[in-house]
mmCIF file of C-alpha atoms in Angstrom:
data_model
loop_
_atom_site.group_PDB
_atom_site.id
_atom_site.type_symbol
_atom_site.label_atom_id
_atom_site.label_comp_id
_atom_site.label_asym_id
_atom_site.label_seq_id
_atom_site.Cartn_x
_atom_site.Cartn_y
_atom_site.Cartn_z
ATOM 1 C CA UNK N 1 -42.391 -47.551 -13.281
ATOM 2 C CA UNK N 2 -45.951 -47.821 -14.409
ATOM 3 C CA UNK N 3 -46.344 -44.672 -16.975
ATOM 4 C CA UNK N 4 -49.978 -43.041 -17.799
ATOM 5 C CA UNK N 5 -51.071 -43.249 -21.714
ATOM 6 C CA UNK N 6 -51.276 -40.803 -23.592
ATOM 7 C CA UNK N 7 -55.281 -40.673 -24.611
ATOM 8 C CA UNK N 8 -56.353 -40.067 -28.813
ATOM 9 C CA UNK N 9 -56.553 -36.370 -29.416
ATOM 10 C CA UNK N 10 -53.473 -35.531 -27.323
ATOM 11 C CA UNK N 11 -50.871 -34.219 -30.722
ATOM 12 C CA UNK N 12 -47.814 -36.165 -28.799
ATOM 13 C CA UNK N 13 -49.833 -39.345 -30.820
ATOM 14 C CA UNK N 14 -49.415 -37.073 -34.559
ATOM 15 C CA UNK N 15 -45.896 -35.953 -33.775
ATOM 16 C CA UNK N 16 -42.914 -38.013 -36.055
ATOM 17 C CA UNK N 17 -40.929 -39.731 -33.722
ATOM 18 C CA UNK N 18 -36.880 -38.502 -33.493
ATOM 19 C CA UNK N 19 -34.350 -40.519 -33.933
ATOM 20 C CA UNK N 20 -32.646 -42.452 -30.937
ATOM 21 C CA UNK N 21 -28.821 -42.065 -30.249
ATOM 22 C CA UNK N 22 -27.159 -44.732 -28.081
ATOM 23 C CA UNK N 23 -26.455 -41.801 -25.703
ATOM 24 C CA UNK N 24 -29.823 -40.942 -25.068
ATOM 25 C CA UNK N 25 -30.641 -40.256 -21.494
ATOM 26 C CA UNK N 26 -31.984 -43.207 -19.241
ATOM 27 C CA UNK N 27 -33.013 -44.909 -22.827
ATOM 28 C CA UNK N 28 -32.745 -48.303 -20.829
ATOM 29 C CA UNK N 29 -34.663 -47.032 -17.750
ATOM 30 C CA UNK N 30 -37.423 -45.673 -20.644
ATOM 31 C CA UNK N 31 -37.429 -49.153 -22.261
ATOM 32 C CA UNK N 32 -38.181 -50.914 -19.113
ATOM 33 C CA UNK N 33 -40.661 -48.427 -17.859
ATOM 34 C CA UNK N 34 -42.510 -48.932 -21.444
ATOM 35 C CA UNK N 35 -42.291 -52.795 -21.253
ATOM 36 C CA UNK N 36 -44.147 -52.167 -17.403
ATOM 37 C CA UNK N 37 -46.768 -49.631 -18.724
ATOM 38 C CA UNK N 38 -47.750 -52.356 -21.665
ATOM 39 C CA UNK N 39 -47.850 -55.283 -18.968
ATOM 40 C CA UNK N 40 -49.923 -53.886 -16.703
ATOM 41 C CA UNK N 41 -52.557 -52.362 -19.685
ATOM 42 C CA UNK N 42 -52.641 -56.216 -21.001
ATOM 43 C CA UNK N 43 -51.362 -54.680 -24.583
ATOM 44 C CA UNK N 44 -48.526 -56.596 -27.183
ATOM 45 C CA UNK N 45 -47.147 -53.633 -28.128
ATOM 46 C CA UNK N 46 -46.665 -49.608 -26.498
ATOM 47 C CA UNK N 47 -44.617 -47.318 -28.981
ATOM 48 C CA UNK N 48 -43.028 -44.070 -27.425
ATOM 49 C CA UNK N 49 -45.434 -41.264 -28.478
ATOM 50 C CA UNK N 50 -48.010 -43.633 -26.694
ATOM 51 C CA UNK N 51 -46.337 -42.127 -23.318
ATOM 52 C CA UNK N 52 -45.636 -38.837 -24.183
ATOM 53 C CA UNK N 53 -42.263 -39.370 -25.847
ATOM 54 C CA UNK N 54 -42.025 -38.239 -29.411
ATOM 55 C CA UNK N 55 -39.182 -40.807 -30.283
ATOM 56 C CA UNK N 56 -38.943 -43.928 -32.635
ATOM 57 C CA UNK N 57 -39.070 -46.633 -30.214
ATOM 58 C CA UNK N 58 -41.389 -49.581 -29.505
ATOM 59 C CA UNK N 59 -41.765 -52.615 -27.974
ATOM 60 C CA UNK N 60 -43.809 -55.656 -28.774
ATOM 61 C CA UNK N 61 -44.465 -58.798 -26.788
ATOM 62 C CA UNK N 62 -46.804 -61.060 -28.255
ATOM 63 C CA UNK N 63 -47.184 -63.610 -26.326
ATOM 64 C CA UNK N 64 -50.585 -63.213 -25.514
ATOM 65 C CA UNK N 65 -51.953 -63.967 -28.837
ATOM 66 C CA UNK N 66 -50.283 -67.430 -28.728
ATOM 67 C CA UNK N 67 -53.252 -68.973 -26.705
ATOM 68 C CA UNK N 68 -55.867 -67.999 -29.565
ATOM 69 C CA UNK N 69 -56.678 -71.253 -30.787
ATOM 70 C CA UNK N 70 -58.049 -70.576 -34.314
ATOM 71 C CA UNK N 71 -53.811 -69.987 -35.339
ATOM 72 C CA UNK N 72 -51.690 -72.950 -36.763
ATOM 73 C CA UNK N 73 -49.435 -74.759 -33.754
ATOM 74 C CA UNK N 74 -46.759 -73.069 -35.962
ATOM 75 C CA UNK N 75 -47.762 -69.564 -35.832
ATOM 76 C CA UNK N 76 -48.760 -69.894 -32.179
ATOM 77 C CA UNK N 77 -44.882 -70.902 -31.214
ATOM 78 C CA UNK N 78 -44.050 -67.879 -32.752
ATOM 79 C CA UNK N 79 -46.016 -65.789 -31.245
ATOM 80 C CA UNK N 80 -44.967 -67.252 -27.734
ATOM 81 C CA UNK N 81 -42.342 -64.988 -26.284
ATOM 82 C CA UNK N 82 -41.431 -62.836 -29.042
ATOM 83 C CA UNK N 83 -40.558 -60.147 -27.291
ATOM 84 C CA UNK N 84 -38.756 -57.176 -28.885
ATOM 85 C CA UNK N 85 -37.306 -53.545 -29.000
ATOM 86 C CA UNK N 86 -37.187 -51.631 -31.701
ATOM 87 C CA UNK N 87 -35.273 -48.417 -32.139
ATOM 88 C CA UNK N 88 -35.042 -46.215 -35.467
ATOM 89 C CA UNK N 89 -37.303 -48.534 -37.469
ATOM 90 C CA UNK N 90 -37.313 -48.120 -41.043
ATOM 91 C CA UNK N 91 -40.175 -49.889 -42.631
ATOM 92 C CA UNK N 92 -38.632 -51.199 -46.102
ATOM 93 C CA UNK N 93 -41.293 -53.231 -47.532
ATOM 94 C CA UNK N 94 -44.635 -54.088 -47.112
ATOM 95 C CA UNK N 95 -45.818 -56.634 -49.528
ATOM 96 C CA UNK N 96 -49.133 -59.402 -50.025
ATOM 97 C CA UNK N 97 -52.777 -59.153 -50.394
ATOM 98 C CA UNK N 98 -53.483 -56.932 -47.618
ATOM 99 C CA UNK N 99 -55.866 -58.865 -44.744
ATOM 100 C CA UNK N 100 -58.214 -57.793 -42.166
ATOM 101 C CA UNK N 101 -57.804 -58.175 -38.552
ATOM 102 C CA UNK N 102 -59.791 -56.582 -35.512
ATOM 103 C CA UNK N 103 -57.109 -53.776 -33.902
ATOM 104 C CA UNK N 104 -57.103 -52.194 -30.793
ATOM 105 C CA UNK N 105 -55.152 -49.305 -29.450
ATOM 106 C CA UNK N 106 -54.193 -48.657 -25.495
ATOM 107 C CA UNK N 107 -54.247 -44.861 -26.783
ATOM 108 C CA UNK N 108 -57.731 -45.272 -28.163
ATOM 109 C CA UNK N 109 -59.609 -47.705 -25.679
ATOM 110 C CA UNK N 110 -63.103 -49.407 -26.186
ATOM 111 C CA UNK N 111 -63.006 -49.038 -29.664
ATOM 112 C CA UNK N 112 -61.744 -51.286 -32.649
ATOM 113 C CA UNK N 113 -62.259 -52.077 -35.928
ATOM 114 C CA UNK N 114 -61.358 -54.280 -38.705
ATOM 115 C CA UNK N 115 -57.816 -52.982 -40.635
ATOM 116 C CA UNK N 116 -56.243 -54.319 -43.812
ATOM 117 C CA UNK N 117 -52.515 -54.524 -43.507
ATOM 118 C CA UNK N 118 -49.768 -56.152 -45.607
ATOM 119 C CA UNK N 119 -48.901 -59.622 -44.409
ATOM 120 C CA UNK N 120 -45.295 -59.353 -45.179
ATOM 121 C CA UNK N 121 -42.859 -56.496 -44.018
ATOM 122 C CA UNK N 122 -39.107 -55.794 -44.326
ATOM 123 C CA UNK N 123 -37.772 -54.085 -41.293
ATOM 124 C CA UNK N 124 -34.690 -52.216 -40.190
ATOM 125 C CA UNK N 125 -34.043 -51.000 -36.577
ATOM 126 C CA UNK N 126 -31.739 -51.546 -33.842
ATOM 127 C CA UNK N 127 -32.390 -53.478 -30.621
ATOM 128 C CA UNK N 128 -30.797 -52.154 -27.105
ATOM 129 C CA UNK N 129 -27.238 -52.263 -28.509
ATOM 130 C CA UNK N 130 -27.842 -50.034 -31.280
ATOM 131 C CA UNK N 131 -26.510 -52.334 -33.820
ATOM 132 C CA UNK N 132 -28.651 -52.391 -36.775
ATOM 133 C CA UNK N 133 -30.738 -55.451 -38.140
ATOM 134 C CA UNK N 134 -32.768 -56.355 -41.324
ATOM 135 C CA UNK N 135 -35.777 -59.013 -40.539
ATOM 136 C CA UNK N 136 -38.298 -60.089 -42.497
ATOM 137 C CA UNK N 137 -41.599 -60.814 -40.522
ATOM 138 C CA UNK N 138 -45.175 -61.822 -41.544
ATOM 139 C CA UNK N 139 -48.811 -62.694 -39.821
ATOM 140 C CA UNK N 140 -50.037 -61.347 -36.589
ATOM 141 C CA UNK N 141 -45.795 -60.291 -35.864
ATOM 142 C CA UNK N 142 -45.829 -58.373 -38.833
ATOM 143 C CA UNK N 143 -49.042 -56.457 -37.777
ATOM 144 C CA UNK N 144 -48.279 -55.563 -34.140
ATOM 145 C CA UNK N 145 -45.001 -54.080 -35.818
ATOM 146 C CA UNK N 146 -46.514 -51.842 -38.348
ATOM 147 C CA UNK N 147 -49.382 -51.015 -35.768
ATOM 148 C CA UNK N 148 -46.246 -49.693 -33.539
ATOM 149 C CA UNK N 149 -44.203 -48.709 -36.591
ATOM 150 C CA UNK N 150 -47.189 -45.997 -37.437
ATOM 151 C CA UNK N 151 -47.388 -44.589 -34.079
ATOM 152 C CA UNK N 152 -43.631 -43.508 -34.799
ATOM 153 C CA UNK N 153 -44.623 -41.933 -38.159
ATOM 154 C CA UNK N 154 -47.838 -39.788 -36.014
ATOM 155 C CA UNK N 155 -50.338 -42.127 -37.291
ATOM 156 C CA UNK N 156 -52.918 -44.127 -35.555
ATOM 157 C CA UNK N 157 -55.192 -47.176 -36.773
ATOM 158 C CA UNK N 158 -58.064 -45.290 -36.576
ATOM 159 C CA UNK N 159 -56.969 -43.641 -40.121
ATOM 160 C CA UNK N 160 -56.939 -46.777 -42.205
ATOM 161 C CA UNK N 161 -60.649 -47.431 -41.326
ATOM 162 C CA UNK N 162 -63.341 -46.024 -43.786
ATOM 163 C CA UNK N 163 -64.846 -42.538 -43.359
ATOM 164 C CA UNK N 164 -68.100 -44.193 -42.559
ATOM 165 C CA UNK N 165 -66.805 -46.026 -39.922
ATOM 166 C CA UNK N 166 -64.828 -42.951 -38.767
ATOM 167 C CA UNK N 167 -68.628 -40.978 -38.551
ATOM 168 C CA UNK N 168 -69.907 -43.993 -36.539
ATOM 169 C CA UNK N 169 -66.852 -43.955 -33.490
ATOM 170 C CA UNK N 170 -66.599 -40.405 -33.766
ATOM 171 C CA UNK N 171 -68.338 -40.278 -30.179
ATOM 172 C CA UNK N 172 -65.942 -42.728 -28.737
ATOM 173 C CA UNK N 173 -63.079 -40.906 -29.470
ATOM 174 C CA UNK N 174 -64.670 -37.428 -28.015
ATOM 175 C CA UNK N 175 -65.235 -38.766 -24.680
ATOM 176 C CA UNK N 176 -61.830 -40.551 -25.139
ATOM 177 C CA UNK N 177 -60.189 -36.873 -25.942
ATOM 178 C CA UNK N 178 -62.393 -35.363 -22.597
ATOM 179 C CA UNK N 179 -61.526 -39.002 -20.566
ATOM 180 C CA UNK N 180 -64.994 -39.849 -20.209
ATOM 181 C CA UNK N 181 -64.158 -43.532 -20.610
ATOM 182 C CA UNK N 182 -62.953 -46.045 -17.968
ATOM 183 C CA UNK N 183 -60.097 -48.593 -18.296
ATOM 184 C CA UNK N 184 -57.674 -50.681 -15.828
ATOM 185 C CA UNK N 185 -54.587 -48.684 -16.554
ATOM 186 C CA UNK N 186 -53.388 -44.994 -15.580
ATOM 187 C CA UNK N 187 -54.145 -42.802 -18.705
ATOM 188 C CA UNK N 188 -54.114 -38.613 -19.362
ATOM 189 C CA UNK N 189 -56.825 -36.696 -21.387
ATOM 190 C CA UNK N 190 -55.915 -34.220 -23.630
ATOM 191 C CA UNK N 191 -59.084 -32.222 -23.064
ATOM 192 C CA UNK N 192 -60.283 -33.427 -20.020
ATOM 193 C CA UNK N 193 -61.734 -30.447 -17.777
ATOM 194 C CA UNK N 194 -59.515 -29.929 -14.924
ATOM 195 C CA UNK N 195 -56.478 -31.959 -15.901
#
C-alpha cells in the first residue's frame, strides 16, 4: 500500500525513532508498504518517521544511481540492486575527508543542496530476521545510509547546509510546511489550511 509522506515541518520528521522488537505489529506488512511508498516517489531510500512512524527503520534501494555514468563500472555494480532493511541502526563510525554531494529529500521536495558527509561508515542493525550485523560501507551506499540513518535520530539534511543557504530555501520549505508545492506522489502538510 502506497503511504502519503510526511511533508518538512510536520515534528513526526524531529522525533528519535524507538527501537524495533521482532514482535512488532505488521513490521513486515510496514516494510513492504515503505519499499511501495519509495518506488512509486522514484526515491533510494524512505526511513520510518518519513511516513509518520517514529521508529528506527529504513530502507534503501539504490539501484537507480547505477545508470549515472560519471561513477567507476565498479561502484556502479554496487550500486545495482543493493537493496536493504535496516532496523535499530547504530551508526559506529564515520570516518574520511568528508565530500560533497547534491541531496534530496522525498520529505522536503524541490529543494537540494550540496552536503558534506563522511565517505566511510561502520554500521550495526538488523535486517527482517532481527539478527544483528556489522558492515562497513563507503561512497554513494554509505550516504543514502546516513541520509536515512539521520531521519531516525530527528534530523534532516537540510541542517548540515550553511545558515546562508538555510535564509535562501527558507521559502521553499514554508510552502512545503502549508503544501503549496506539487509532486507525483501522495504527501500530508503539516500546516496546510484545511487538512
Amino acid at each position: 500500500m502506497i503511504l502519503p509522506i510526511i511533508g518538512y515541518g510536520d515534528p513526526v520528521l524531529r522525533k528519535v525513532g524507538e527501537v524495533l522488537s521482532p514482535e512488532h505489529p505488521n513490521l513486515k506488512e510496514t516494510i513492504a508498504n515503505m519499499y511501495e511508498t519509495m518506488y512509486n516517489a522514484y526515491g533510494v531510500g524512505l526511513a520510518a518517521p518519513q511516513v509518520g512512524l517514529a521508529l528506527r527503520l529504513f530502507v534503501i534501494d539504490t539501484t537507480p544511481f547505477s545508470d549515472d555514468e560519471e561513477l567507476e563500472d565498479k561502484e556502479q555494480k554496487e550500486l545495482k540492486g543493493f537493496k536493504r532493511t535496516f532496523i535499530n541502526a547504530k551508526m559506529i563510525k564515520e570516518e574520511g575527508e568528508e565530500w560533497s554531494f547534491n541531496e534530496g529529500c522525498l520529505s522536503i521536495p524541490d529543494v537540494r543542496e550540496d552536503v558534506y558527509r563522511n565517505p566511510t561508515i561502520t554500521i550495526e542493525y538488523c535486517e527482517e530476521d532481527f539478527v544483528m550485523k556489522t558492515e562497513v560501507f563507503d561512497g554513494l551506499i554509505a550516504r543514502v545510509i546516513q541520509h536515512e540513518y539521520d531521519h531516525i535520530e530527528g534530523v534532516l539534511f537540510t541542517d548540515k547546509i550553511s545558515s546562508l543557504k538555510k535564509r535562501l530555501i527558507q521559502k521553499k520549505l514554508k510552502n512545503i510546511l502549508e503544501g503549496k508545492t506539487f509532486q507525483d506522489y501522495r504527501m500530508k502538510f503539516f500546516a496546510k489550511k484545511g487538512r
